[in-house]
Every structure is written in structure tokens, then in C-alpha cells.
PDB file of C-alpha atoms in Angstrom:
ATOM      1  CA  LEU A   1     106.678 100.027  69.490  1.00 89.00           C
ATOM      2  CA  GLU A   2     106.545  95.940  67.977  1.00 92.00           C
ATOM      3  CA  SER A   3     109.703  95.068  69.779  1.00 93.00           C
ATOM      4  CA  LEU A   4     108.787  96.401  73.351  1.00 94.00           C
ATOM      5  CA  TYR A   5     106.226  94.088  72.533  1.00 95.00           C
ATOM      6  CA  GLN A   6     108.400  91.396  71.874  1.00 94.00           C
ATOM      7  CA  ASP A   7     109.945  91.737  75.263  1.00 94.00           C
ATOM      8  CA  ARG A   8     106.573  92.665  76.736  1.00 94.00           C
ATOM      9  CA  ILE A   9     107.578  95.351  78.306  1.00 93.00           C
ATOM     10  CA  LYS A  10     104.612  97.906  78.482  1.00 92.00           C
ATOM     11  CA  PRO A  11     105.786 100.481  76.459  1.00 92.00           C
ATOM     12  CA  MET A  12     105.308 103.892  78.554  1.00 90.00           C
ATOM     13  CA  ALA A  13     106.289 106.393  76.965  1.00 89.00           C
ATOM     14  CA  ASN A  14     109.870 106.584  78.879  1.00 88.00           C
ATOM     15  CA  TYR A  15     110.633 103.156  77.181  1.00 89.00           C
ATOM     16  CA  VAL A  16     109.601 104.045  74.103  1.00 91.00           C
ATOM     17  CA  LYS A  17     112.578 106.459  74.245  1.00 90.00           C
ATOM     18  CA  GLY A  18     114.959 104.545  75.706  1.00 89.00           C
ATOM     19  CA  ARG A  19     114.578 102.235  73.032  1.00 90.00           C
ATOM     20  CA  LEU A  20     114.275 105.259  69.958  1.00 91.00           C
ATOM     21  CA  LYS A  21     118.204 106.173  71.838  1.00 90.00           C
ATOM     22  CA  GLU A  22     118.903 102.701  71.219  1.00 88.00           C
ATOM     23  CA  ARG A  23     118.188 102.488  68.114  1.00 89.00           C
ATOM     24  CA  ASN A  24     119.741 105.218  67.259  1.00 90.00           C
ATOM     25  CA  SER A  25     116.758 106.955  66.459  1.00 90.00           C
ATOM     26  CA  PRO A  26     116.316 110.776  64.498  1.00 90.00           C
ATOM     27  CA  GLU A  27     116.544 113.173  67.484  1.00 90.00           C
ATOM     28  CA  VAL A  28     113.954 115.095  66.254  1.00 90.00           C
ATOM     29  CA  PHE A  29     111.587 111.820  66.250  1.00 89.00           C
ATOM     30  CA  VAL A  30     113.767 110.732  70.226  1.00 89.00           C
ATOM     31  CA  LYS A  31     111.233 114.676  71.430  1.00 90.00           C
ATOM     32  CA  THR A  32     108.342 113.827  68.925  1.00 91.00           C
ATOM     33  CA  PHE A  33     107.501 110.373  68.734  1.00 91.00           C
ATOM     34  CA  VAL A  34     104.359 110.993  71.143  1.00 89.00           C
ATOM     35  CA  GLU A  35     102.631 113.782  68.638  1.00 91.00           C
ATOM     36  CA  LEU A  36     104.320 111.269  65.721  1.00 91.00           C
ATOM     37  CA  TYR A  37     102.845 108.318  66.869  1.00 91.00           C
ATOM     38  CA  GLY A  38      99.355 110.257  67.877  1.00 89.00           C
ATOM     39  CA  GLN A  39      99.441 111.261  64.533  1.00 91.00           C
ATOM     40  CA  HIS A  40      98.384 107.725  62.843  1.00 92.00           C
ATOM     41  CA  PRO A  41      95.507 106.886  64.980  1.00 90.00           C
ATOM     42  CA  ASP A  42      94.306 103.889  62.696  1.00 91.00           C
ATOM     43  CA  LEU A  43      97.300 101.655  63.781  1.00 92.00           C
ATOM     44  CA  PHE A  44      98.840 103.758  66.778  1.00 92.00           C
ATOM     45  CA  GLU A  45      96.395 104.812  70.017  1.00 92.00           C
ATOM     46  CA  VAL A  46      98.457 106.797  72.216  1.00 91.00           C
ATOM     47  CA  GLN A  47      96.947 106.820  75.925  1.00 88.00           C
ATOM     48  CA  ASN A  48      97.394 110.550  77.895  1.00 82.00           C
ATOM     49  CA  PRO A  49      96.276 109.941  81.827  1.00 76.00           C
ATOM     50  CA  MET A  50      94.932 112.763  83.715  1.00 69.00           C
ATOM     51  CA  GLY A  51      97.361 114.036  86.461  1.00 60.00           C
ATOM     52  CA  GLY A  52     100.546 114.419  84.188  1.00 60.00           C
ATOM     53  CA  ASP A  53     101.698 110.820  83.921  1.00 69.00           C
ATOM     54  CA  GLU A  54     103.543 109.940  81.167  1.00 82.00           C
ATOM     55  CA  ALA A  55     101.925 108.550  77.359  1.00 88.00           C
ATOM     56  CA  THR A  56     101.197 105.170  76.839  1.00 91.00           C
ATOM     57  CA  ILE A  57     101.083 103.589  73.180  1.00 92.00           C
ATOM     58  CA  PHE A  58     100.041 100.926  71.864  1.00 94.00           C
ATOM     59  CA  PHE A  59      99.294  98.950  68.547  1.00 93.00           C
ATOM     60  CA  HIS A  60      95.745 100.306  67.889  1.00 88.00           C
ATOM     61  CA  LYS A  61      95.388  96.100  67.350  1.00 91.00           C
ATOM     62  CA  ASN A  62      97.497  93.660  68.927  1.00 91.00           C
ATOM     63  CA  PRO A  63     100.091  91.502  67.492  1.00 91.00           C
ATOM     64  CA  GLU A  64      98.521  87.667  66.923  1.00 92.00           C
ATOM     65  CA  TRP A  65     101.488  86.288  69.059  1.00 93.00           C
ATOM     66  CA  PHE A  66     101.725  89.020  71.795  1.00 93.00           C
ATOM     67  CA  LYS A  67     101.533  87.300  75.163  1.00 92.00           C
ATOM     68  CA  GLY A  68     100.587  89.958  77.405  1.00 93.00           C
ATOM     69  CA  TRP A  69     102.608  92.286  79.434  1.00 94.00           C
ATOM     70  CA  ILE A  70     104.629  91.645  82.466  1.00 93.00           C
ATOM     71  CA  ASP A  71     104.112  93.327  85.582  1.00 92.00           C
ATOM     72  CA  ILE A  72     107.534  93.689  86.097  1.00 90.00           C
ATOM     73  CA  ASP A  73     106.700  95.145  90.006  1.00 86.00           C
ATOM     74  CA  SER A  74     104.598  93.272  90.731  1.00 89.00           C
ATOM     75  CA  PRO A  75     105.305  91.169  93.746  1.00 87.00           C
ATOM     76  CA  GLU A  76     104.761  87.449  92.745  1.00 90.00           C
ATOM     77  CA  ASP A  77     106.737  84.798  91.991  1.00 92.00           C
ATOM     78  CA  PRO A  78     105.810  82.516  88.964  1.00 94.00           C
ATOM     79  CA  TYR A  79     110.107  81.357  88.315  1.00 94.00           C
ATOM     80  CA  ASP A  80     111.317  78.058  89.268  1.00 92.00           C
ATOM     81  CA  GLU A  81     114.000  77.392  91.679  1.00 92.00           C
ATOM     82  CA  VAL A  82     116.021  75.970  89.311  1.00 93.00           C
ATOM     83  CA  LEU A  83     116.091  79.956  87.764  1.00 93.00           C
ATOM     84  CA  TRP A  84     116.886  81.426  91.599  1.00 92.00           C
ATOM     85  CA  GLY A  85     120.014  78.964  91.673  1.00 91.00           C
ATOM     86  CA  SER A  86     121.069  79.452  88.489  1.00 92.00           C
ATOM     87  CA  LEU A  87     121.113  83.165  88.835  1.00 92.00           C
ATOM     88  CA  ALA A  88     122.566  82.868  92.435  1.00 88.00           C
ATOM     89  CA  LYS A  89     125.288  80.837  91.092  1.00 89.00           C
ATOM     90  CA  PHE A  90     125.931  83.628  88.355  1.00 90.00           C
ATOM     91  CA  LEU A  91     125.843  86.201  90.752  1.00 87.00           C
ATOM     92  CA  ASP A  92     128.499  84.419  93.392  1.00 80.00           C
ATOM     93  CA  GLY A  93     131.679  86.831  91.752  1.00 72.00           C
ATOM     94  CA  GLU A  94     132.467  90.398  91.460  1.00 72.00           C
ATOM     95  CA  HIS A  95     129.424  91.450  88.967  1.00 83.00           C
ATOM     96  CA  THR A  96     127.673  95.225  89.071  1.00 87.00           C
ATOM     97  CA  PHE A  97     125.499  96.910  87.005  1.00 89.00           C
ATOM     98  CA  ALA A  98     124.599 100.020  85.590  1.00 86.00           C
ATOM     99  CA  GLY A  99     121.093 101.756  85.338  1.00 84.00           C
ATOM    100  CA  GLY A 100     119.267 100.058  87.044  1.00 84.00           C
ATOM    101  CA  ARG A 101     117.002  97.038  86.747  1.00 86.00           C
ATOM    102  CA  TYR A 102     116.667  97.824  83.376  1.00 90.00           C
ATOM    103  CA  GLY A 103     119.854  97.820  82.123  1.00 90.00           C
ATOM    104  CA  MET A 104     120.813  94.735  84.950  1.00 93.00           C
ATOM    105  CA  ALA A 105     118.371  92.534  82.385  1.00 94.00           C
ATOM    106  CA  ARG A 106     119.655  93.994  79.501  1.00 93.00           C
ATOM    107  CA  GLU A 107     123.629  93.405  80.326  1.00 94.00           C
ATOM    108  CA  LEU A 108     121.914  89.744  81.604  1.00 95.00           C
ATOM    109  CA  MET A 109     119.563  89.488  78.133  1.00 94.00           C
ATOM    110  CA  GLN A 110     122.933  90.357  76.156  1.00 94.00           C
ATOM    111  CA  ARG A 111     125.117  87.786  77.881  1.00 93.00           C
ATOM    112  CA  ASN A 112     122.827  85.353  76.352  1.00 93.00           C
ATOM    113  CA  LEU A 113     122.902  83.183  79.679  1.00 93.00           C
ATOM    114  CA  ALA A 114     121.298  79.793  78.713  1.00 94.00           C
ATOM    115  CA  PHE A 115     119.238  79.714  82.303  1.00 95.00           C
ATOM    116  CA  LEU A 116     117.717  82.647  81.301  1.00 96.00           C
ATOM    117  CA  ALA A 117     117.243  81.949  77.632  1.00 94.00           C
ATOM    118  CA  PRO A 118     112.960  80.983  77.495  1.00 95.00           C
ATOM    119  CA  TYR A 119     112.532  84.701  79.394  1.00 96.00           C
ATOM    120  CA  THR A 120     111.749  87.757  77.541  1.00 95.00           C
ATOM    121  CA  LEU A 121     113.557  91.032  79.026  1.00 96.00           C
ATOM    122  CA  GLY A 122     110.382  91.598  80.363  1.00 95.00           C
ATOM    123  CA  GLN A 123     110.269  88.819  81.875  1.00 96.00           C
ATOM    124  CA  VAL A 124     114.059  89.528  82.853  1.00 96.00           C
ATOM    125  CA  CYS A 125     113.645  92.722  84.765  1.00 94.00           C
ATOM    126  CA  HIS A 126     110.696  92.098  86.519  1.00 95.00           C
ATOM    127  CA  ILE A 127     113.269  88.299  87.801  1.00 95.00           C
ATOM    128  CA  VAL A 128     115.762  91.717  88.741  1.00 92.00           C
ATOM    129  CA  GLN A 129     113.106  93.424  90.214  1.00 89.00           C
ATOM    130  CA  LEU A 130     112.141  89.749  92.865  1.00 90.00           C
ATOM    131  CA  SER A 131     115.743  89.518  92.960  1.00 88.00           C
ATOM    132  CA  ILE A 132     116.012  93.289  94.601  1.00 82.00           C
ATOM    133  CA  GLN A 133     113.029  93.107  96.333  1.00 77.00           C
ATOM    134  CA  HIS A 134     112.047  89.694  97.080  1.00 79.00           C
ATOM    135  CA  ARG A 135     114.983  87.366  96.980  1.00 80.00           C
ATOM    136  CA  ARG A 136     117.516  89.464  97.706  1.00 77.00           C
ATOM    137  CA  LEU A 137     120.734  88.228  96.087  1.00 83.00           C
ATOM    138  CA  ILE A 138     121.007  91.977  94.537  1.00 84.00           C
ATOM    139  CA  VAL A 139     121.498  95.402  96.352  1.00 79.00           C
ATOM    140  CA  TYR A 140     122.046  98.613  95.559  1.00 77.00           C
ATOM    141  CA  HIS A 141     125.356  99.877  96.127  1.00 73.00           C
ATOM    142  CA  ARG A 142     127.159 103.373  94.791  1.00 70.00           C
ATOM    143  CA  LYS A 143     124.822 103.776  91.956  1.00 73.00           C
ATOM    144  CA  MET A 144     125.084 100.625  90.414  1.00 81.00           C
ATOM    145  CA  LEU A 145     123.519  96.832  91.624  1.00 85.00           C
ATOM    146  CA  LYS A 146     126.233  94.354  92.870  1.00 83.00           C
ATOM    147  CA  PRO A 147     125.588  90.623  94.780  1.00 83.00           C
ATOM    148  CA  ILE A 148     124.783  90.954  98.528  1.00 74.00           C
ATOM    149  CA  GLN A 149     127.668  88.609  98.965  1.00 69.00           C
ATOM    150  CA  THR A 150     129.792  91.225  96.959  1.00 69.00           C
ATOM    151  CA  VAL A 151     128.844  94.137  99.049  1.00 67.00           C
ATOM    152  CA  LEU A 152     128.467  92.723 102.498  1.00 61.00           C
ATOM    153  CA  CYS A 153     132.248  91.761 102.463  1.00 61.00           C
ATOM    154  CA  GLN A 154     132.942  95.211 101.571  1.00 56.00           C
ATOM    155  CA  LEU A 155     130.873  96.485 104.826  1.00 49.00           C
ATOM    156  CA  PRO A 156     133.605  95.587 107.217  1.00 44.00           C
ATOM    157  CA  SER A 157     135.851  98.904 105.446  1.00 41.00           C
ATOM    158  CA  GLU A 158     133.840 101.109 105.462  1.00 41.00           C
ATOM    159  CA  GLY A 159     133.267 103.795 107.357  1.00 42.00           C
ATOM    160  CA  ASN A 160     129.930 106.016 108.486  1.00 44.00           C
ATOM    161  CA  GLY A 161     131.664 109.778 107.741  1.00 43.00           C
ATOM    162  CA  ASN A 162     129.969 112.361 106.033  1.00 44.00           C
ATOM    163  CA  GLY A 163     127.465 110.373 103.123  1.00 44.00           C
ATOM    164  CA  ALA A 164     127.642 106.664 104.103  1.00 45.00           C
ATOM    165  CA  ALA A 165     124.350 104.693 105.578  1.00 43.00           C
ATOM    166  CA  PRO A 166     122.866 104.927 109.211  1.00 45.00           C
ATOM    167  CA  GLU A 167     124.594 102.535 111.602  1.00 45.00           C
ATOM    168  CA  ILE A 168     122.365  99.817 112.586  1.00 44.00           C
ATOM    169  CA  SER A 169     121.316 100.812 116.010  1.00 44.00           C
ATOM    170  CA  SER A 170     121.214  98.658 119.360  1.00 44.00           C
ATOM    171  CA  GLU A 171     118.029  97.128 120.784  1.00 46.00           C
ATOM    172  CA  GLY A 172     115.764  99.117 122.745  1.00 58.00           C
ATOM    173  CA  GLU A 173     117.490 102.805 121.323  1.00 78.00           C
ATOM    174  CA  GLU A 174     114.707 105.030 120.439  1.00 85.00           C
ATOM    175  CA  ILE A 175     114.090 105.754 116.613  1.00 85.00           C
ATOM    176  CA  LYS A 176     115.764 109.497 116.613  1.00 79.00           C
ATOM    177  CA  ASP A 177     116.862 110.643 112.218  1.00 85.00           C
ATOM    178  CA  MET A 178     115.360 109.388 109.707  1.00 89.00           C
ATOM    179  CA  ASP A 179     118.085 107.941 108.164  1.00 90.00           C
ATOM    180  CA  ASP A 180     117.158 104.726 111.284  1.00 89.00           C
ATOM    181  CA  LEU A 181     113.456 104.887 110.581  1.00 92.00           C
ATOM    182  CA  THR A 182     114.057 104.466 106.735  1.00 93.00           C
ATOM    183  CA  LEU A 183     116.741 101.806 107.724  1.00 92.00           C
ATOM    184  CA  VAL A 184     113.744  99.812 110.205  1.00 92.00           C
ATOM    185  CA  LEU A 185     111.275  99.987 107.040  1.00 94.00           C
ATOM    186  CA  PHE A 186     112.713  98.507 104.808  1.00 93.00           C
ATOM    187  CA  ARG A 187     113.775  95.546 107.017  1.00 91.00           C
ATOM    188  CA  MET A 188     109.641  95.530 107.638  1.00 90.00           C
ATOM    189  CA  LEU A 189     109.036  95.753 104.983  1.00 91.00           C
ATOM    190  CA  MET A 190     110.983  93.047 103.429  1.00 88.00           C
ATOM    191  CA  HIS A 191     109.233  90.379 106.108  1.00 85.00           C
ATOM    192  CA  HIS A 192     105.829  92.018 105.105  1.00 87.00           C
ATOM    193  CA  PRO A 193     106.412  93.506 101.662  1.00 86.00           C
ATOM    194  CA  SER A 194     102.572  93.468 100.308  1.00 85.00           C
ATOM    195  CA  GLY A 195     102.788  96.157 102.756  1.00 88.00           C
ATOM    196  CA  ILE A 196     101.833  97.604 107.103  1.00 88.00           C
ATOM    197  CA  ARG A 197      99.322  98.536 108.321  1.00 88.00           C
ATOM    198  CA  LEU A 198      99.983 102.493 109.613  1.00 88.00           C
ATOM    199  CA  CYS A 199      97.882 101.767 113.003  1.00 86.00           C
ATOM    200  CA  ARG A 200     100.349  98.805 113.715  1.00 85.00           C
ATOM    201  CA  MET A 201     103.230 100.729 111.939  1.00 88.00           C
ATOM    202  CA  LYS A 202     104.515 101.257 116.205  1.00 88.00           C
ATOM    203  CA  GLN A 203     104.087  98.213 117.704  1.00 86.00           C
ATOM    204  CA  MET A 204     105.267  95.644 114.894  1.00 87.00           C
ATOM    205  CA  ILE A 205     108.551  97.724 115.098  1.00 88.00           C
ATOM    206  CA  LYS A 206     108.673  97.420 118.397  1.00 86.00           C
ATOM    207  CA  HIS A 207     107.807  93.464 117.827  1.00 85.00           C
ATOM    208  CA  GLU A 208     109.975  92.898 115.468  1.00 84.00           C
ATOM    209  CA  PHE A 209     113.231  94.630 115.966  1.00 84.00           C
ATOM    210  CA  SER A 210     112.668  95.888 120.202  1.00 86.00           C
ATOM    211  CA  ARG A 211     112.874  99.994 118.908  1.00 87.00           C
ATOM    212  CA  LYS A 212     110.955 102.058 120.304  1.00 88.00           C
ATOM    213  CA  LEU A 213     108.914 105.195 117.838  1.00 87.00           C
ATOM    214  CA  SER A 214     107.605 108.719 118.632  1.00 84.00           C
ATOM    215  CA  GLU A 215     106.500 111.385 116.005  1.00 81.00           C
ATOM    216  CA  MET A 216     107.356 113.640 118.933  1.00 76.00           C
ATOM    217  CA  ALA A 217     110.681 113.294 117.752  1.00 79.00           C
ATOM    218  CA  PHE A 218     110.085 114.330 113.986  1.00 80.00           C
ATOM    219  CA  GLN A 219     108.396 117.332 115.917  1.00 73.00           C
ATOM    220  CA  CYS A 220     105.094 115.104 114.268  1.00 75.00           C
ATOM    221  CA  THR A 221     101.863 115.133 115.708  1.00 72.00           C
ATOM    222  CA  LYS A 222     100.687 112.720 113.941  1.00 79.00           C
ATOM    223  CA  LEU A 223     102.518 109.443 112.261  1.00 84.00           C
ATOM    224  CA  ILE A 224     101.064 109.883 108.905  1.00 86.00           C
ATOM    225  CA  GLU A 225     102.304 113.478 108.124  1.00 84.00           C
ATOM    226  CA  LEU A 226     106.303 111.791 109.302  1.00 87.00           C
ATOM    227  CA  PHE A 227     105.416 110.601 106.012  1.00 88.00           C
ATOM    228  CA  SER A 228     104.570 113.862 104.008  1.00 86.00           C
ATOM    229  CA  GLN A 229     108.523 115.094 105.206  1.00 87.00           C
ATOM    230  CA  GLU A 230     111.568 113.793 103.294  1.00 88.00           C
ATOM    231  CA  PRO A 231     112.707 111.674 102.460  1.00 89.00           C
ATOM    232  CA  LEU A 232     110.083 108.957 103.465  1.00 92.00           C
ATOM    233  CA  SER A 233     107.477 110.983 101.156  1.00 90.00           C
ATOM    234  CA  ALA A 234     110.003 110.141  98.284  1.00 91.00           C
ATOM    235  CA  THR A 235     110.491 106.691  99.526  1.00 93.00           C
ATOM    236  CA  PHE A 236     107.734 104.970 100.214  1.00 93.00           C
ATOM    237  CA  VAL A 237     104.022 104.285  99.102  1.00 91.00           C
ATOM    238  CA  LEU A 238     100.407 105.555 101.535  1.00 89.00           C
ATOM    239  CA  ASP A 239      97.453 103.243 100.149  1.00 86.00           C
ATOM    240  CA  THR A 240      94.851 103.247 101.137  1.00 83.00           C
ATOM    241  CA  GLU A 241      91.978 100.356 101.341  1.00 76.00           C
ATOM    242  CA  ASN A 242      88.762  98.953 102.856  1.00 69.00           C
ATOM    243  CA  ASP A 243      87.652 102.805 101.371  1.00 67.00           C
ATOM    244  CA  GLY A 244      89.674 104.730 103.476  1.00 66.00           C
ATOM    245  CA  LYS A 245      89.377 103.441 106.008  1.00 73.00           C
ATOM    246  CA  SER A 246      92.371 100.764 106.689  1.00 81.00           C
ATOM    247  CA  ILE A 247      96.241 103.420 105.860  1.00 87.00           C
ATOM    248  CA  TYR A 248      98.994 100.615 104.838  1.00 90.00           C
ATOM    249  CA  VAL A 249     102.395 101.767 103.876  1.00 91.00           C
ATOM    250  CA  ARG A 250     104.527 100.225 101.108  1.00 92.00           C
ATOM    251  CA  LEU A 251     107.925 100.270  99.081  1.00 92.00           C
ATOM    252  CA  GLY A 252     108.216 102.574  96.072  1.00 91.00           C
ATOM    253  CA  ASN A 253     110.090 102.120  93.356  1.00 91.00           C
ATOM    254  CA  PRO A 254     114.047 101.310  94.120  1.00 89.00           C
ATOM    255  CA  ASP A 255     115.494 102.740  90.842  1.00 89.00           C
ATOM    256  CA  THR A 256     113.509 106.286  92.238  1.00 89.00           C
ATOM    257  CA  PHE A 257     115.535 106.046  94.792  1.00 90.00           C
ATOM    258  CA  SER A 258     118.476 109.286  95.732  1.00 89.00           C
ATOM    259  CA  ASP A 259     122.087 107.714  96.266  1.00 87.00           C
ATOM    260  CA  HIS A 260     121.990 108.042  99.771  1.00 90.00           C
ATOM    261  CA  ILE A 261     118.746 106.253 100.220  1.00 91.00           C
ATOM    262  CA  LYS A 262     119.574 103.561  97.680  1.00 91.00           C
ATOM    263  CA  GLY A 263     122.806 103.676 100.786  1.00 89.00           C
ATOM    264  CA  VAL A 264     120.272 102.905 103.733  1.00 90.00           C
ATOM    265  CA  TYR A 265     118.513 100.477 101.444  1.00 91.00           C
ATOM    266  CA  ALA A 266     121.834  98.413 101.027  1.00 90.00           C
ATOM    267  CA  MET A 267     122.281  98.430 104.475  1.00 88.00           C
ATOM    268  CA  ALA A 268     118.721  97.232 105.089  1.00 88.00           C
ATOM    269  CA  ASN A 269     119.799  94.652 102.793  1.00 86.00           C
ATOM    270  CA  ALA A 270     122.811  93.591 103.936  1.00 86.00           C
ATOM    271  CA  ALA A 271     121.449  93.432 107.408  1.00 82.00           C
ATOM    272  CA  GLU A 272     118.641  90.856 107.000  1.00 80.00           C
ATOM    273  CA  ALA A 273     121.472  89.169 105.041  1.00 80.00           C
ATOM    274  CA  LYS A 274     123.430  88.719 107.812  1.00 75.00           C
ATOM    275  CA  GLN A 275     120.289  87.330 110.083  1.00 70.00           C
ATOM    276  CA  ALA A 276     119.719  84.942 107.547  1.00 67.00           C
ATOM    277  CA  LEU A 277     123.245  83.615 107.595  1.00 67.00           C
ATOM    278  CA  GLN A 278     123.620  83.602 111.047  1.00 61.00           C
ATOM    279  CA  GLY A 279     119.907  81.679 111.633  1.00 55.00           C
ATOM    280  CA  LEU A 280     121.151  79.397 109.289  1.00 54.00           C
ATOM    281  CA  GLN A 281     124.927  78.633 111.162  1.00 52.00           C
ATOM    282  CA  HIS A 282     122.987  78.263 114.126  1.00 51.00           C
ATOM    283  CA  GLY A 283     120.318  75.899 113.075  1.00 52.00           C
ATOM    284  CA  VAL A 284     123.380  73.718 111.634  1.00 47.00           C
ATOM    285  CA  SER A 285     124.993  74.307 115.445  1.00 49.00           C
TER     286      SER A 285
END
């Protein structure tokens, strides 16, 4: 538990369990650790949230050296451009990382990279998340995290056979299948990471991509009904604001996407990177 405090990773049960396994703890401890921590309320505080979410385990009193938890999912980027430049330079090669963002962060830490030396594992997890969702330096591709340039180089030789991510449709076409809609939503959320208002989604799709969306094409009478269907329900989150008057569509956790949707996500990242590169080349010319 103390090591998670040092890493500034909030000790939710799955992280505690993972850390116990990393340290080869006895299997009986791995299976019953929540109950064992709960038997010592003078030392630990076990919080069991409502709704069946996983428990979180804290020290009863924070260590004096503790600097607070890192919000790994935060869109805020507090890191300087020197770090991002160093990371981009490091990723300019044939790298692949297993185990999602945590697995990649652990591997980066194990490599003792000088530009990551000032940061904790929790901060590096956040850096990886920003690299995926905002900086678009890395993408999910075939169950692995890879540098975007590596994936871009591979895409032209990959077909669109069974299980492959969809090709990018032409402008003006109506969106008629879930993969196409998911791809468009991924790209829109890269432009609007804070979320898209549901009531403006159709207009934004038309304005930004010259595409048309009709819920009737998906046998729905209301746009919100689309997000109760798979894969949208497992990929995006609907949040309400202004006392429930506004509904926002936001990106879910890429770590939990199915393999197929991770492929679509990689395609969206690749399309955005290609568009940005074309814009840069056009500006230079």
C-alpha cells in the first residue's frame, strides 16, 4: 500500500491487487486482501462505495511525505514541452507496449529514462494517458500501445477484411453503421476532449466532417437511444450538466475498449495525425 502512495496512484482494489501480484504475495492474501485490511481499522480505512464499485484502501493517516493522488484520467496537461519533445523522440522507433497505459508506464519507468526521472509512476500513467487521448503520440493497435507513426506506416498494407477497422468514408455520405459512427465520434472528441453536447452532435458532424447522421438509420427514434446500443454504450459516457438540462457525450476509458473498437480508435488517431501532417505540409508549401 505504501508503494502506491509513493507512486501517487490512488489505491483502488484493482491496483492494490496488481501490486500484490507484482510482489509475489501469497495467493490467499491476494484473494482476501480487502477483508484483511478491514480487520485493522486503526491502520487502514477501507471505503466500499455504493453501486458495487471496487473498494479503495487508504492508510488511516497519510504519510507526511505524501504529495497527493494523480488523476490519471485528467485532461489537464501540467507537463512542459521539453518532456513531450523527449518522449516523442524516444517513441520515434519500433516500440510496442503491453498491459495498457499502466503496463506502458511501468515499462517506461523500468527503462530509467532521464526525462522521466522526476516523475512518479502515477504521473507517468497520466503522461501515457495524455499521449493517447490528447497528444496522439501513441495509439492502441492489435492489443498493444504503439507510436502513431509506426501504425501509420503499417496502415496502407492492411486490408479491410473481417475484424479490421473500417475505412474512412467519403464526405457527404450518411453514417449507416456503428463502426463508422464510432470512428466519427472518436475524431470529434479529439477536437473536443471536454465532450460534445448531444443536442448539437448532428450539426457538428455535418459542419466538421460533412457527414450526415440520422438515428432512423439505426432503428432509433431519438439520438440518445443510440448510446444504449453496443458498441456505443461501452465506448462513450453520457454526462448531464446544468441540472440535467444538457447531455454531453464523452470518451470512455480506452483501456476497456474491445479489441475491435481499439482498432477503430487507432484508425481515428491515424486519420487525425494524417490530416494534421497534411495541414503542416500545406502550410510549408
